[in-house]
Coordinates of C-alpha atoms in Angstrom, one line a residue:
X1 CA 0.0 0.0 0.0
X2 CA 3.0 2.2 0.4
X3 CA 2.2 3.1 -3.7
X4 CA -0.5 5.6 -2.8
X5 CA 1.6 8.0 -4.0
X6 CA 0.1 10.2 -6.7
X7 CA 1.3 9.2 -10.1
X8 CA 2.0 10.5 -13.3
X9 CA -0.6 10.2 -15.6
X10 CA -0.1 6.4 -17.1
X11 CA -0.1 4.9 -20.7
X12 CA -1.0 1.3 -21.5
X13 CA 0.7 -1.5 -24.2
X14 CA -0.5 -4.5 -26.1
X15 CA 3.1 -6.0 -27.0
X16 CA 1.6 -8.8 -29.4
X17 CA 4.7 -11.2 -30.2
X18 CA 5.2 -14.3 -32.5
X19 CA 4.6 -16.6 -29.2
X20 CA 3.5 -14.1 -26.5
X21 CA 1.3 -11.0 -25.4
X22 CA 1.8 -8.5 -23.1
X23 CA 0.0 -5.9 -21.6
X24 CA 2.5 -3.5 -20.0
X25 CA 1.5 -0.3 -18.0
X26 CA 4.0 3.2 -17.6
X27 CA 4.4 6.1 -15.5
X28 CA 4.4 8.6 -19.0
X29 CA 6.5 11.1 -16.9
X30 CA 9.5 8.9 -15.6
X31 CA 8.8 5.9 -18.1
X32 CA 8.9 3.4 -15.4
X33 CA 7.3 0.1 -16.0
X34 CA 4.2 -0.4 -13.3
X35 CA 3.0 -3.9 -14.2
X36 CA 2.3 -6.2 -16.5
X37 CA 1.3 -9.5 -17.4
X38 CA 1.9 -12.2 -20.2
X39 CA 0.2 -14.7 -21.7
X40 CA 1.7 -17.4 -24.3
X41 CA -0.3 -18.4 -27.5
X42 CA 0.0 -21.6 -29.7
X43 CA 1.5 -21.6 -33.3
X44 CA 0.0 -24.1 -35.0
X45 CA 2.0 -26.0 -38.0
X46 CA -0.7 -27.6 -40.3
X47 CA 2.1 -29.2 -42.7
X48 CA 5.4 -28.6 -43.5
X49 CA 7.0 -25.2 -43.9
X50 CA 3.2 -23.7 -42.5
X51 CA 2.8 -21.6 -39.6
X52 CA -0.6 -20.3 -38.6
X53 CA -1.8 -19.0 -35.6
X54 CA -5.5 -18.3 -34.1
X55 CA -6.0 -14.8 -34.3
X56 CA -9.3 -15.2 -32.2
X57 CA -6.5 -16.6 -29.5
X58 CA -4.7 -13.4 -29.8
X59 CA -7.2 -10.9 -29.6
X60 CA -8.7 -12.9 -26.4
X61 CA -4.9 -13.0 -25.0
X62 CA -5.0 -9.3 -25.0
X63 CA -8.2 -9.1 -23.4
X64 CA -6.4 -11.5 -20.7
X65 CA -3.3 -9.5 -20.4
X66 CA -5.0 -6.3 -19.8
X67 CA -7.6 -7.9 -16.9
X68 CA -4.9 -9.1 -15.6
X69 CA -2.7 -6.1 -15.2
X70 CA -5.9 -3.9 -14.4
X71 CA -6.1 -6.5 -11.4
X72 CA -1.9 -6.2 -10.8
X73 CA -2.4 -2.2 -10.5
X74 CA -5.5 -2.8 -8.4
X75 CA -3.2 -4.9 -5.8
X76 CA -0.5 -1.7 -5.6
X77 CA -3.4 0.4 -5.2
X78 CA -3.2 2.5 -8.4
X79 CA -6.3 3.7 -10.2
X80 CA -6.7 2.3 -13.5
X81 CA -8.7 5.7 -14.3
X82 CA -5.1 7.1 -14.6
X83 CA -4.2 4.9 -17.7
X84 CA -5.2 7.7 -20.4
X85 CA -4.0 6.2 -23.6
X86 CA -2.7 2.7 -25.0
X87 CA -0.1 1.9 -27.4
X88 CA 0.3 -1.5 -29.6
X89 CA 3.2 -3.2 -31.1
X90 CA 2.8 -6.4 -33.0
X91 CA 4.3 -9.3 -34.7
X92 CA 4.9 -7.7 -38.6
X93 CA 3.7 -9.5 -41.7
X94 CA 1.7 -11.6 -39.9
X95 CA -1.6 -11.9 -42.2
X96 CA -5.6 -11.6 -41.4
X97 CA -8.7 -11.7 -43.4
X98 CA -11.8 -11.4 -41.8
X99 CA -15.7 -10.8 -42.3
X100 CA -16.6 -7.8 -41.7
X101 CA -20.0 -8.6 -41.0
X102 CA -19.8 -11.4 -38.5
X103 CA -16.4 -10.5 -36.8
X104 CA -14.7 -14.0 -37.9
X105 CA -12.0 -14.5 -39.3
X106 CA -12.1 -16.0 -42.4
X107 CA -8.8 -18.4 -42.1
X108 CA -5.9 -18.5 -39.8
X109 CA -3.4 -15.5 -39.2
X110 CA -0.4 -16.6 -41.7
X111 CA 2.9 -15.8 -40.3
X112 CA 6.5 -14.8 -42.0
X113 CA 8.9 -17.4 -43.0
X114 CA 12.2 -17.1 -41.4
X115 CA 13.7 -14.0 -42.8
X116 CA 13.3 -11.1 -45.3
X117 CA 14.2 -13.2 -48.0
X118 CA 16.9 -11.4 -50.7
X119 CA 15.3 -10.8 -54.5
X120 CA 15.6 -14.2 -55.9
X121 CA 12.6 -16.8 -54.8
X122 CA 14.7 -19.9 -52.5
X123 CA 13.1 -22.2 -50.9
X124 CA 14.9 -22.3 -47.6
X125 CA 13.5 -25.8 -45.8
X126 CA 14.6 -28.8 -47.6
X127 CA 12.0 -31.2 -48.5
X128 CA 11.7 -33.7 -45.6
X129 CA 12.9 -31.7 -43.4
X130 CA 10.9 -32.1 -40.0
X131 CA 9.0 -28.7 -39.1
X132 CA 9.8 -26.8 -37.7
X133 CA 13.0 -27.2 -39.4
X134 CA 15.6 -28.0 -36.4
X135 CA 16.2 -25.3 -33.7
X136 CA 13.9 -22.8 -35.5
X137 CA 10.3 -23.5 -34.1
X138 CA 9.8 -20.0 -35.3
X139 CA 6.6 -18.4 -36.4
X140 CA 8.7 -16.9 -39.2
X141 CA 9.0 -20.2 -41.5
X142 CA 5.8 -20.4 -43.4
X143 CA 7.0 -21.2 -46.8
X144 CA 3.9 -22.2 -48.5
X145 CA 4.1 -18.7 -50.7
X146 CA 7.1 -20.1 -52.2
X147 CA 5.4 -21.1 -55.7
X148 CA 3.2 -17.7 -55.7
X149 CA 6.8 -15.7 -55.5
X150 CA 7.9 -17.9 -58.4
X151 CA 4.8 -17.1 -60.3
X152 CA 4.8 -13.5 -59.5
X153 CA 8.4 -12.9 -60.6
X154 CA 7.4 -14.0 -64.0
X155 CA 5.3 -11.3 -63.9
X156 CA 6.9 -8.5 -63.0
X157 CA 6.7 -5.0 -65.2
X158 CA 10.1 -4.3 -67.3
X159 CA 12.2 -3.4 -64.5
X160 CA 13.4 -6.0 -61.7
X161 CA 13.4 -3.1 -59.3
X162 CA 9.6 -2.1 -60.0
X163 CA 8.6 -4.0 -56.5
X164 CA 11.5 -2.7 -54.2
X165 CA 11.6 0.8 -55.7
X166 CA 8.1 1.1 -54.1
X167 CA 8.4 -0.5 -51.4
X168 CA 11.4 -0.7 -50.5
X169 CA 11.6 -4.3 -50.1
X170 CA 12.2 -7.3 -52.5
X171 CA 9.4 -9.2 -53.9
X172 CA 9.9 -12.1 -50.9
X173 CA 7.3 -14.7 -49.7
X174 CA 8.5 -12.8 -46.2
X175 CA 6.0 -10.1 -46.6
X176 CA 1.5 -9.7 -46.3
X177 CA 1.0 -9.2 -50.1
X178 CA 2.1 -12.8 -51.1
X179 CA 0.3 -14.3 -48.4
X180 CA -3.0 -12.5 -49.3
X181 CA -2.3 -13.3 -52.9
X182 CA -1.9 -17.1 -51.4
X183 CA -5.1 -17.0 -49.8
X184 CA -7.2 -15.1 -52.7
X185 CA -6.0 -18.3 -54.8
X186 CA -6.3 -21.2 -52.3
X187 CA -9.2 -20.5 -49.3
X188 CA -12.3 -20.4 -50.9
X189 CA -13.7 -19.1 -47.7
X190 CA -11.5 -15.8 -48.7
X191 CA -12.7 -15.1 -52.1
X192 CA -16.3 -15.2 -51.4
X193 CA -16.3 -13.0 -49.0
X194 CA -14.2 -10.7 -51.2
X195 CA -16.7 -11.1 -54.3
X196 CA -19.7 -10.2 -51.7
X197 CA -17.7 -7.1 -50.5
X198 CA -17.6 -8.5 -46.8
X199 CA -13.7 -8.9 -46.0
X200 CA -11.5 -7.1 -44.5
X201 CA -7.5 -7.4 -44.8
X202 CA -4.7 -6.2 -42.0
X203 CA -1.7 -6.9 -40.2
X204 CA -2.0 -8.1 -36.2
X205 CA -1.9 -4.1 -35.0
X206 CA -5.1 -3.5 -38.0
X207 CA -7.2 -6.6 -36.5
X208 CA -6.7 -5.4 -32.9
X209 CA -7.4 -2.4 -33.5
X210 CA -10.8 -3.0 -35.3
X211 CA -11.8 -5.4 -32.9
X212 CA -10.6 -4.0 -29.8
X213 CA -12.8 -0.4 -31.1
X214 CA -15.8 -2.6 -31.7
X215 CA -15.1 -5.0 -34.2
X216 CA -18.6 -5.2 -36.5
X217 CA -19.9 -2.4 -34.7
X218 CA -18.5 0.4 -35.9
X219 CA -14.5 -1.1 -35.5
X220 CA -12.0 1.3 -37.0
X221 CA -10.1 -0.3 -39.7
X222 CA -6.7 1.2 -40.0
X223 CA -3.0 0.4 -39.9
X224 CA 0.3 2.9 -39.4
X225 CA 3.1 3.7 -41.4
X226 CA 5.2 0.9 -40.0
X227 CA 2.8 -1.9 -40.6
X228 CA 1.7 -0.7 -44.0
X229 CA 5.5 -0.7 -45.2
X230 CA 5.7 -4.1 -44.4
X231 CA 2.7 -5.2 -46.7
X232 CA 4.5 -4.9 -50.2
X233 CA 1.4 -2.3 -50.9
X234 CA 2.2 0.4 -50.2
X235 CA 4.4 3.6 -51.3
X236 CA 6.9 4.5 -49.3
X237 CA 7.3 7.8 -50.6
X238 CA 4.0 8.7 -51.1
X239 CA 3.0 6.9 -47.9
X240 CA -0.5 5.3 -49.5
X241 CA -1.4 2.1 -50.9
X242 CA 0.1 1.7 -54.5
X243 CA -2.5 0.8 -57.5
X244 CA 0.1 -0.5 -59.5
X245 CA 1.2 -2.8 -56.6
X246 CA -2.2 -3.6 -55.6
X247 CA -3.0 -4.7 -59.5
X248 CA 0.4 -6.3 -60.0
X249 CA -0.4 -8.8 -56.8
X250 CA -4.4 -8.4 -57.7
X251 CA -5.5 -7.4 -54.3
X252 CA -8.4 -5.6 -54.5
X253 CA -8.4 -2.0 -52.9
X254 CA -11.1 -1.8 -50.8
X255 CA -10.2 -4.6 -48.1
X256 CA -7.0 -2.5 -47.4
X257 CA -7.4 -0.4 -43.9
X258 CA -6.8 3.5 -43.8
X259 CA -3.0 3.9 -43.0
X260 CA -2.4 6.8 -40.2
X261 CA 0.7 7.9 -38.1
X262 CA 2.4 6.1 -35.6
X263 CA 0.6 8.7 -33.1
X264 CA -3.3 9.9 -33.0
X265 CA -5.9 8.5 -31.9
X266 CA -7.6 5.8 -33.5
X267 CA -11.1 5.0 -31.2
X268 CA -11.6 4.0 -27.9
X269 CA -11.8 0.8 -26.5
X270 CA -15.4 -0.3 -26.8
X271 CA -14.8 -3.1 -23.8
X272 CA -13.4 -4.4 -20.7
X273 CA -11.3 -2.6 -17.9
X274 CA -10.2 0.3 -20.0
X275 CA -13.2 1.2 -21.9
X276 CA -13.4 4.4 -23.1
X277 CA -9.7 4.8 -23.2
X278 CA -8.1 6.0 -26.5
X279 CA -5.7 3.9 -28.9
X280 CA -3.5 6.5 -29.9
X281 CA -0.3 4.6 -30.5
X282 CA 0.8 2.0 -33.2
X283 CA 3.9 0.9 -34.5
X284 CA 5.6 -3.1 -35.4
X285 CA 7.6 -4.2 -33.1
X286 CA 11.2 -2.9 -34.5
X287 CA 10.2 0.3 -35.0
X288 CA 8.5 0.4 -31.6
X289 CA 11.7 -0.9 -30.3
X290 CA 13.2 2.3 -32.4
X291 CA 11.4 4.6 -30.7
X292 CA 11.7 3.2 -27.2
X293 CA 15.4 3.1 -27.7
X294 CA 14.6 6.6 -28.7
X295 CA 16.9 6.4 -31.7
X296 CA 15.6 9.8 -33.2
X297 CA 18.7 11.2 -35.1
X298 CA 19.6 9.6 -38.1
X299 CA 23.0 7.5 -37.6
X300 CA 21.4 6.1 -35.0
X301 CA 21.0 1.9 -34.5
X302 CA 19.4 -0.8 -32.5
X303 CA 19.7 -4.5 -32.7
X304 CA 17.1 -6.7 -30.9
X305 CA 18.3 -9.6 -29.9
X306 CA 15.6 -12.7 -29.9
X307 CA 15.1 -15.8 -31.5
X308 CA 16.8 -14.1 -34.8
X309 CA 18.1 -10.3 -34.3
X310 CA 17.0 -7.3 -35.9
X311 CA 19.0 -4.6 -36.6
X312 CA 17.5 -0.7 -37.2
X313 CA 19.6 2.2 -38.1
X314 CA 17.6 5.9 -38.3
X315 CA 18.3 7.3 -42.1
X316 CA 16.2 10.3 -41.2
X317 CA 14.1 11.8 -43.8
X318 CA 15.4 10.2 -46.7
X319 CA 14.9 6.6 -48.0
X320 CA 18.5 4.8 -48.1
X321 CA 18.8 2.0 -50.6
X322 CA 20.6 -0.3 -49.6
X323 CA 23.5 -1.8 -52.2
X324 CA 23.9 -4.8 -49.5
X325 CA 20.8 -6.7 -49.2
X326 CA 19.4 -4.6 -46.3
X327 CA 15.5 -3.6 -46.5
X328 CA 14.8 0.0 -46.4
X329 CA 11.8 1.0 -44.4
X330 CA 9.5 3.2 -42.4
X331 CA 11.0 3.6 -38.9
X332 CA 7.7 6.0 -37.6
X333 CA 5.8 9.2 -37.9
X334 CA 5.0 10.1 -35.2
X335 CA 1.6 12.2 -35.6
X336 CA -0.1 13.0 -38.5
X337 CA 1.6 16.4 -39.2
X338 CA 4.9 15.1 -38.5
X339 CA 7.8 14.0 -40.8
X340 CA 8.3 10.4 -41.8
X341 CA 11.2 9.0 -40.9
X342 CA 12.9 5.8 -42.3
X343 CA 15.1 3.2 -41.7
X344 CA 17.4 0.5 -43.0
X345 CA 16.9 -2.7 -41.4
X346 CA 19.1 -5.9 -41.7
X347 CA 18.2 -9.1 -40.0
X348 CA 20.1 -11.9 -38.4
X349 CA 18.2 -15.3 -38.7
X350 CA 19.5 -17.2 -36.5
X351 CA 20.4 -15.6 -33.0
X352 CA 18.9 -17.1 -30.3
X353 CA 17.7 -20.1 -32.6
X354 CA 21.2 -21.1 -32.3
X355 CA 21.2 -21.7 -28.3
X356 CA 18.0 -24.1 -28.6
X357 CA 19.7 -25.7 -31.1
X358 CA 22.4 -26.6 -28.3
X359 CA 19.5 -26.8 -25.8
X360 CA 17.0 -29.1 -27.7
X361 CA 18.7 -30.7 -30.4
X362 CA 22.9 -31.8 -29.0
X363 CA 21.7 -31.4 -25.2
X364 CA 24.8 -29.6 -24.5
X365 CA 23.1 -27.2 -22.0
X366 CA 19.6 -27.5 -20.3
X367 CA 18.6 -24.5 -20.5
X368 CA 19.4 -21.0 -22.1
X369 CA 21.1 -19.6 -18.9
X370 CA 23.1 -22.1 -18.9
X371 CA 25.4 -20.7 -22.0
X372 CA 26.7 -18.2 -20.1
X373 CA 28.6 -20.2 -17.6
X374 CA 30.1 -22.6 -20.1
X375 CA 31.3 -19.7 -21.7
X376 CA 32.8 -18.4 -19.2
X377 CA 34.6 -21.3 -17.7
X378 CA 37.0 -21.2 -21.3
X379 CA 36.7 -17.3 -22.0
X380 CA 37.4 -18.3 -25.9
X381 CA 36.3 -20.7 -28.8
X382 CA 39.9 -21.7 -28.9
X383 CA 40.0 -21.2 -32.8
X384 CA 36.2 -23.3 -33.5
X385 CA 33.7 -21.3 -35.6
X386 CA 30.7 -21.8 -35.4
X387 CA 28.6 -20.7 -38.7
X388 CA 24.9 -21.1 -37.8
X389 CA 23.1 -21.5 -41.6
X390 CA 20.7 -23.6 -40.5
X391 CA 18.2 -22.4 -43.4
X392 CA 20.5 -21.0 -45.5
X393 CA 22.5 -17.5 -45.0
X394 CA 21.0 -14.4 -44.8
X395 CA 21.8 -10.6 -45.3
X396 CA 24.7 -9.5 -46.6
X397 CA 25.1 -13.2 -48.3
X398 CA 21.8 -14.3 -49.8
X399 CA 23.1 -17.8 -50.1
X400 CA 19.9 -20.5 -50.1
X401 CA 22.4 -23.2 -50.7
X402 CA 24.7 -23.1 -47.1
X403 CA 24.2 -25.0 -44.2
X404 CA 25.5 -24.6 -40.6
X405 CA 29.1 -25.8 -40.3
X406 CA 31.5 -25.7 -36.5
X407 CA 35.0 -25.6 -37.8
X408 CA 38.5 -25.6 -36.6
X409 CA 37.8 -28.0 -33.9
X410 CA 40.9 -30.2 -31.9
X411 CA 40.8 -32.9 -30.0
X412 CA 41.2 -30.4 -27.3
X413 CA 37.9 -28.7 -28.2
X414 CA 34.7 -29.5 -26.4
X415 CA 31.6 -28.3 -25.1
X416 CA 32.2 -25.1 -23.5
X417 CA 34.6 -23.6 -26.4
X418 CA 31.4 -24.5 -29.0
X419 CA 29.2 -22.7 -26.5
X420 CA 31.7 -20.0 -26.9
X421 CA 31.1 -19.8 -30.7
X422 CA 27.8 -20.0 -31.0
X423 CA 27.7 -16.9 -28.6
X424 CA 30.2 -15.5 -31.3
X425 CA 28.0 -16.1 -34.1
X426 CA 25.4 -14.1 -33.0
X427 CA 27.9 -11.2 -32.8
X428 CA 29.4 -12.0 -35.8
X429 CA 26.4 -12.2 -37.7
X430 CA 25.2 -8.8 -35.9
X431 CA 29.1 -7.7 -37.5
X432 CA 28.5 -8.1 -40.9
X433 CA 25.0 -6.2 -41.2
X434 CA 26.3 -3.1 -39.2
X435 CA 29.4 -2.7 -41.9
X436 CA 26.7 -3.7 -44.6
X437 CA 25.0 -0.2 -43.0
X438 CA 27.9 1.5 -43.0
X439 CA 28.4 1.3 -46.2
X440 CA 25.2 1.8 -47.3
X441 CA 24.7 4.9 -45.1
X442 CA 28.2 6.3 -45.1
X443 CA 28.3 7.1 -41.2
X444 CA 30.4 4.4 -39.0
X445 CA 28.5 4.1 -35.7
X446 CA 29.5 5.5 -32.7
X447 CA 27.8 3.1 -30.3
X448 CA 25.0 0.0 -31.0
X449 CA 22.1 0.4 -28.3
X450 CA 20.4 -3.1 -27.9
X451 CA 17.9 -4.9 -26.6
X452 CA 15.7 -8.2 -26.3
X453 CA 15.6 -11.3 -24.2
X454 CA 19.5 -12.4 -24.8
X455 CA 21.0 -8.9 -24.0
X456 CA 20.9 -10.6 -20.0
X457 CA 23.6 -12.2 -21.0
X458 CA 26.7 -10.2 -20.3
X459 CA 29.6 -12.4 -22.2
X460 CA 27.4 -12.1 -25.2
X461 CA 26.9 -8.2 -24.7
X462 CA 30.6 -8.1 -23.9
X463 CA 32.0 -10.4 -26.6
X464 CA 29.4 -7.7 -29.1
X465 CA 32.0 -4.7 -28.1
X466 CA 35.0 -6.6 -28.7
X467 CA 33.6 -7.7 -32.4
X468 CA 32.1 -4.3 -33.5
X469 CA 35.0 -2.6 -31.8
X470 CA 32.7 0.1 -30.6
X471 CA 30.4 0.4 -26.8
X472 CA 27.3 -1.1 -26.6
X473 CA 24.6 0.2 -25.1
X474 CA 21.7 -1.3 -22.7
X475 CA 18.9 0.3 -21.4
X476 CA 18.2 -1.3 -17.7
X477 CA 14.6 -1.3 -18.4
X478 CA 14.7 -4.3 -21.2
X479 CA 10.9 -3.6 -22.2
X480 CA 11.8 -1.2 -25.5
X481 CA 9.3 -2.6 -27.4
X482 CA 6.4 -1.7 -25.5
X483 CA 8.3 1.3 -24.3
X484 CA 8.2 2.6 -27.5
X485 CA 4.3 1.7 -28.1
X486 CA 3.7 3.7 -25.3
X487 CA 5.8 6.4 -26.0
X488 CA 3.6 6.8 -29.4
X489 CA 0.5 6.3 -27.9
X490 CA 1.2 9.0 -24.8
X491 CA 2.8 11.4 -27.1
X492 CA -0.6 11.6 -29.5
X493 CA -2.1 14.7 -30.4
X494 CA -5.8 14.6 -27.9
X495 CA -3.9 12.7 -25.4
X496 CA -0.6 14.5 -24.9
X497 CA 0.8 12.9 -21.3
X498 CA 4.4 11.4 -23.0
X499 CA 6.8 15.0 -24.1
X500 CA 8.9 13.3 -26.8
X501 CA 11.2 16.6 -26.8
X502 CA 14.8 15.4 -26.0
X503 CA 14.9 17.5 -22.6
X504 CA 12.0 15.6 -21.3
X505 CA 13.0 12.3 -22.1
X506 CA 13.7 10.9 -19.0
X507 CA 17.2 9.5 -18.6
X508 CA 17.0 6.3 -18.9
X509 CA 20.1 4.6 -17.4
X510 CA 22.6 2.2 -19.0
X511 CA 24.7 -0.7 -19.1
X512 CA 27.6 -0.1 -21.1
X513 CA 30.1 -2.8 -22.3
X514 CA 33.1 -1.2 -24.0
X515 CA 35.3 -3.3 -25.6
X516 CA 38.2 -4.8 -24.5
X517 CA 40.6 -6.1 -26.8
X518 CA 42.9 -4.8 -29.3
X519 CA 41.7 -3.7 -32.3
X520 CA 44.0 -6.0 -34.4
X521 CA 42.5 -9.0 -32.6
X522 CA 39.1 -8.3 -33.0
X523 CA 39.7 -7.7 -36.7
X524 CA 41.5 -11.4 -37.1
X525 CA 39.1 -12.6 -35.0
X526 CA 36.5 -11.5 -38.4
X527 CA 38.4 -12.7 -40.9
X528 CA 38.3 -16.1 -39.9
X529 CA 34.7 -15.9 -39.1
X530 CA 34.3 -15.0 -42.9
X531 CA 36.7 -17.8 -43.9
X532 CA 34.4 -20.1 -42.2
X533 CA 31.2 -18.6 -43.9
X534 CA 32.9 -19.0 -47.5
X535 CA 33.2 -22.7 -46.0
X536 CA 29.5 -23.1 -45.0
X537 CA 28.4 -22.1 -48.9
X538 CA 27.0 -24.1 -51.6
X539 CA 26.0 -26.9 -49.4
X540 CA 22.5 -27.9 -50.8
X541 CA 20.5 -27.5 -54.2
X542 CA 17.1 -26.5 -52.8
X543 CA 13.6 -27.8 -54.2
X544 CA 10.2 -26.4 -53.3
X545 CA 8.2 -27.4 -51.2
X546 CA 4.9 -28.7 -52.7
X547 CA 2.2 -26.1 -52.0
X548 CA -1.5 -26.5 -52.0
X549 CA -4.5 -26.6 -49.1
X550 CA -4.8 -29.7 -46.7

């Protein structure tokens, strides 16, 4: 009860993951987290290379999550009437058609396969692979769009670059529009409703939204800046749905929502504890993480660090295209008379994959935690690389055809030093994107801030200075991703409780890790890592997968 104190006014956020949501609430004035609560939801994996999830599950999770913390804030006796505004961050690409009529949704929620795939259609599981493919039970491996990119690229207008001059990104079974074109052409279900003018399409943060502001009565159907960019619809430069792209993937116009800023207000919630509060705050979940980090000069990066990481550097006002197999995209605009700013965003596949791989499939450790300590009983890989291509390799590379090698092992070598390089990878891998930014944006960073579940683990942060040769940077309140939801959603025009001016920012404080070895080493240390990547190459001739509808 000691909590009586009179708080800040407070801002609510949905944080709707690949397996979780949260509900988290803030104090807008010192952004200190309050409460929150979690609940896990199921992926389900109809065949091989699918992943689908409820999203009737989700929306109910959410209605859990924010019960549940109404209850938590009840218990430390703070009045929920103070929560003036709520923010939501979701899972991007994730796909939804629904009926606008009845409320249902008209098949599962698709979700991304494993990463934003480079501009050449791989298949990246190889047939007979179990599914999930081994280490990776990740909702980003949904590969059934495979032969719909092959079909599309047939298609494509004169110029290879007509898709990612747009957009910004390359024509990839990654992103919404090939999984809407996959379900125009296979769920009957789908086309119906879109010949009887009855569906409606969005991302995660659009189907909350409309249902969480009354679904079929009177829900608002809208998306943000973020989300849309994500869709392979829309104009980055113009910031609206593209007809040429909408014809090109033959996705009819009118089940698209209205795309807004990151920050106004939306509607209200129509039920539960916080009815009557204002949305006001949407972004995906690296741009929220963006903003919570609050990268807001350009030259300025964050890497999340999860099951893969993903890596965000502010380019300001101007679109960056990148030369290096990065995506360019929106980062956030934060209210509707405010200036767009964008991003370049590079993604590392396998990250914290690569631990459950030691976890679940050699039973070197039991459980994640458990990395740390091996690693730090050798304090070096003793010369083994460890080159996690599990599914192929990723940004800068592009290479479908490699596979996951460990190299340079002795007969001295054993569990602890590969524990030691799988840690490496990750920073390795986190390496080669941030020069692949460089270069693309000319400005060397000066520091990486980062975040995410794995940043708890201090040899990894530490072992990320030595390899980038530069500090990195940890906020000690890990939640940046809701942060950053909450953030928008505060700072909204009609709501106005979060100053996003730089002298009211409150100061959040840091962890920093600045490396620790000599320059010379670190950079040996890389070339061999790249030595052992040119070894993991041209492992495999890939097939597709077969696609079609159980």
């Amino acid at each position: 009860a000691a909590k009586k104190a009179v708080l800040g006014p407070l801002v609510g956020a949905v944080d709707q993951g690949t397996s979780s949501t949260r509900f988290l609430v803030f104090n807008s004035k010192t952004a200190e987290l309050l409460s929150h609560h979690q609940v896990e939801i199921k992926q389900e994996f109809p065949r091989e290379g699918w992943v689908e999830q409820d999203p009737k599950e989700i929306l109910q999770s959410v209605y859990e999550c924010i019960e549940k913390t109404c209850e938590k804030l009840g218990q430390l006796n703070i009045d929920i009437s103070n929560i003036k505004a709520i923010g939501v961050s979701n899972q991007r690409e994730t796909t939804v058609v629904w009926d606008k009529l009845t409320g249902e949704p008209l098949y599962n929620a698709v979700a991304a396969p494993v990463s934003p795939g480079p501009s050449v259609p791989v298949a990246v599981v190889p047939s007979g692979a179990s599914v999930p493919a081994a280490g990776t039970s990740s909702v980003w491996l949904d590969l059934r769009t495979q032969s719909t990119v092959e079909n599309l690229y047939k298609r494509i207008p004169g110029n290879n670059n007509f898709v990612k001059s747009k957009t910004g990104l390359p024509l990839s079974t990654y992103f919404s529009a090939v999984k809407l074109r996959w379900l125009l052409d296979n769920v009957r279900k789908v086309q119906k409703a879109v010949e009887e003018n009855r569906a409606l399409f969005g991302t995660i943060d659009s189907w909350l939204i409309w249902s969480l502001t009354g679904g079929v009565n009177g829900g608002v159907h809208c998306t943000d800046v973020t989300n849309a960019s994500r869709t392979m619809l829309f104009n980055i430069h113009s910031l609206e749905w593209d007809k040429e792209l909408c014809e090109f993937f033959g996705i009819p116009m009118e089940i698209l929502p209205n795309v807004r800023s990151s920050s106004e207000i939306y509607g209200l919630m129509k039920a539960g504890a916080l009815e009557g509060v204002p949305i006001s705050g949407c972004l995906g979940d690296q741009s929220a993480a963006l903003v919570g980090q609050m990268c807001f000069q350009d030259g300025q990066a964050k890497n999340t660090y999860g099951t893969g990481c993903f890596l965000l550097c502010n380019t300001g006002h101007k679109c960056v295209f990148s030369e290096h197999g990065l995506l360019t995209t929106v980062a956030y605009k934060l209210g509707r008379d405010k200036p767009v700013y964008y991003a370049l965003e590079g993604s590392v596949a396998i990250a914290g994959a690569v631990i459950r791989w030691l976890r679940d499939n050699l039973g070197i450790i039991k459980s994640s935690e458990e990395i740390e300590k091996l690693a730090k009983e050798v304090g070096t890989s003793y010369g083994c690389y460890f080159v996690p291509a599990f599914s192929g390799l990723y940004a800068p590379y592009w290479e479908p055809s490699a596979r996951g090698i460990i190299c340079g092992l002795t007969q001295f070598t054993n569990k602890c030093h590969i524990a030691f390089a799988a840690l490496e990878a990750v920073c390795f891998q986190t390496r080669e994107i941030l020069d692949a930014m460089n270069r693309d944006c000319g400005i060397p960073l000066s520091h990486l801030q980062v975040d995410g579940g794995m940043t708890s683990n201090k040899i990894l942060m530490q072992l990320q200075a030595d390899i980038l040769y530069i500090p990195v940077v940890k906020p000690s309140m890990p939640e940046t991703t809701a942060l950053g939801a909450a953030m928008a959603a505060g700072a909204a025009e009609g709501v106005g409780v979060w100053s996003l001016e730089p002298e009211d920012l409150s100061a959040v404080t840091m962890e920093r890790f600045e490396p620790q070895i000599n320059a010379e080493e670190s950079e040996i240390r890389y070339s061999t890592w790249k030595k052992a990547v040119m070894k993991s190459m041209g492992w495999v001739t890939t097939q597709s997968p077969e696609s079609g509808i159980p």
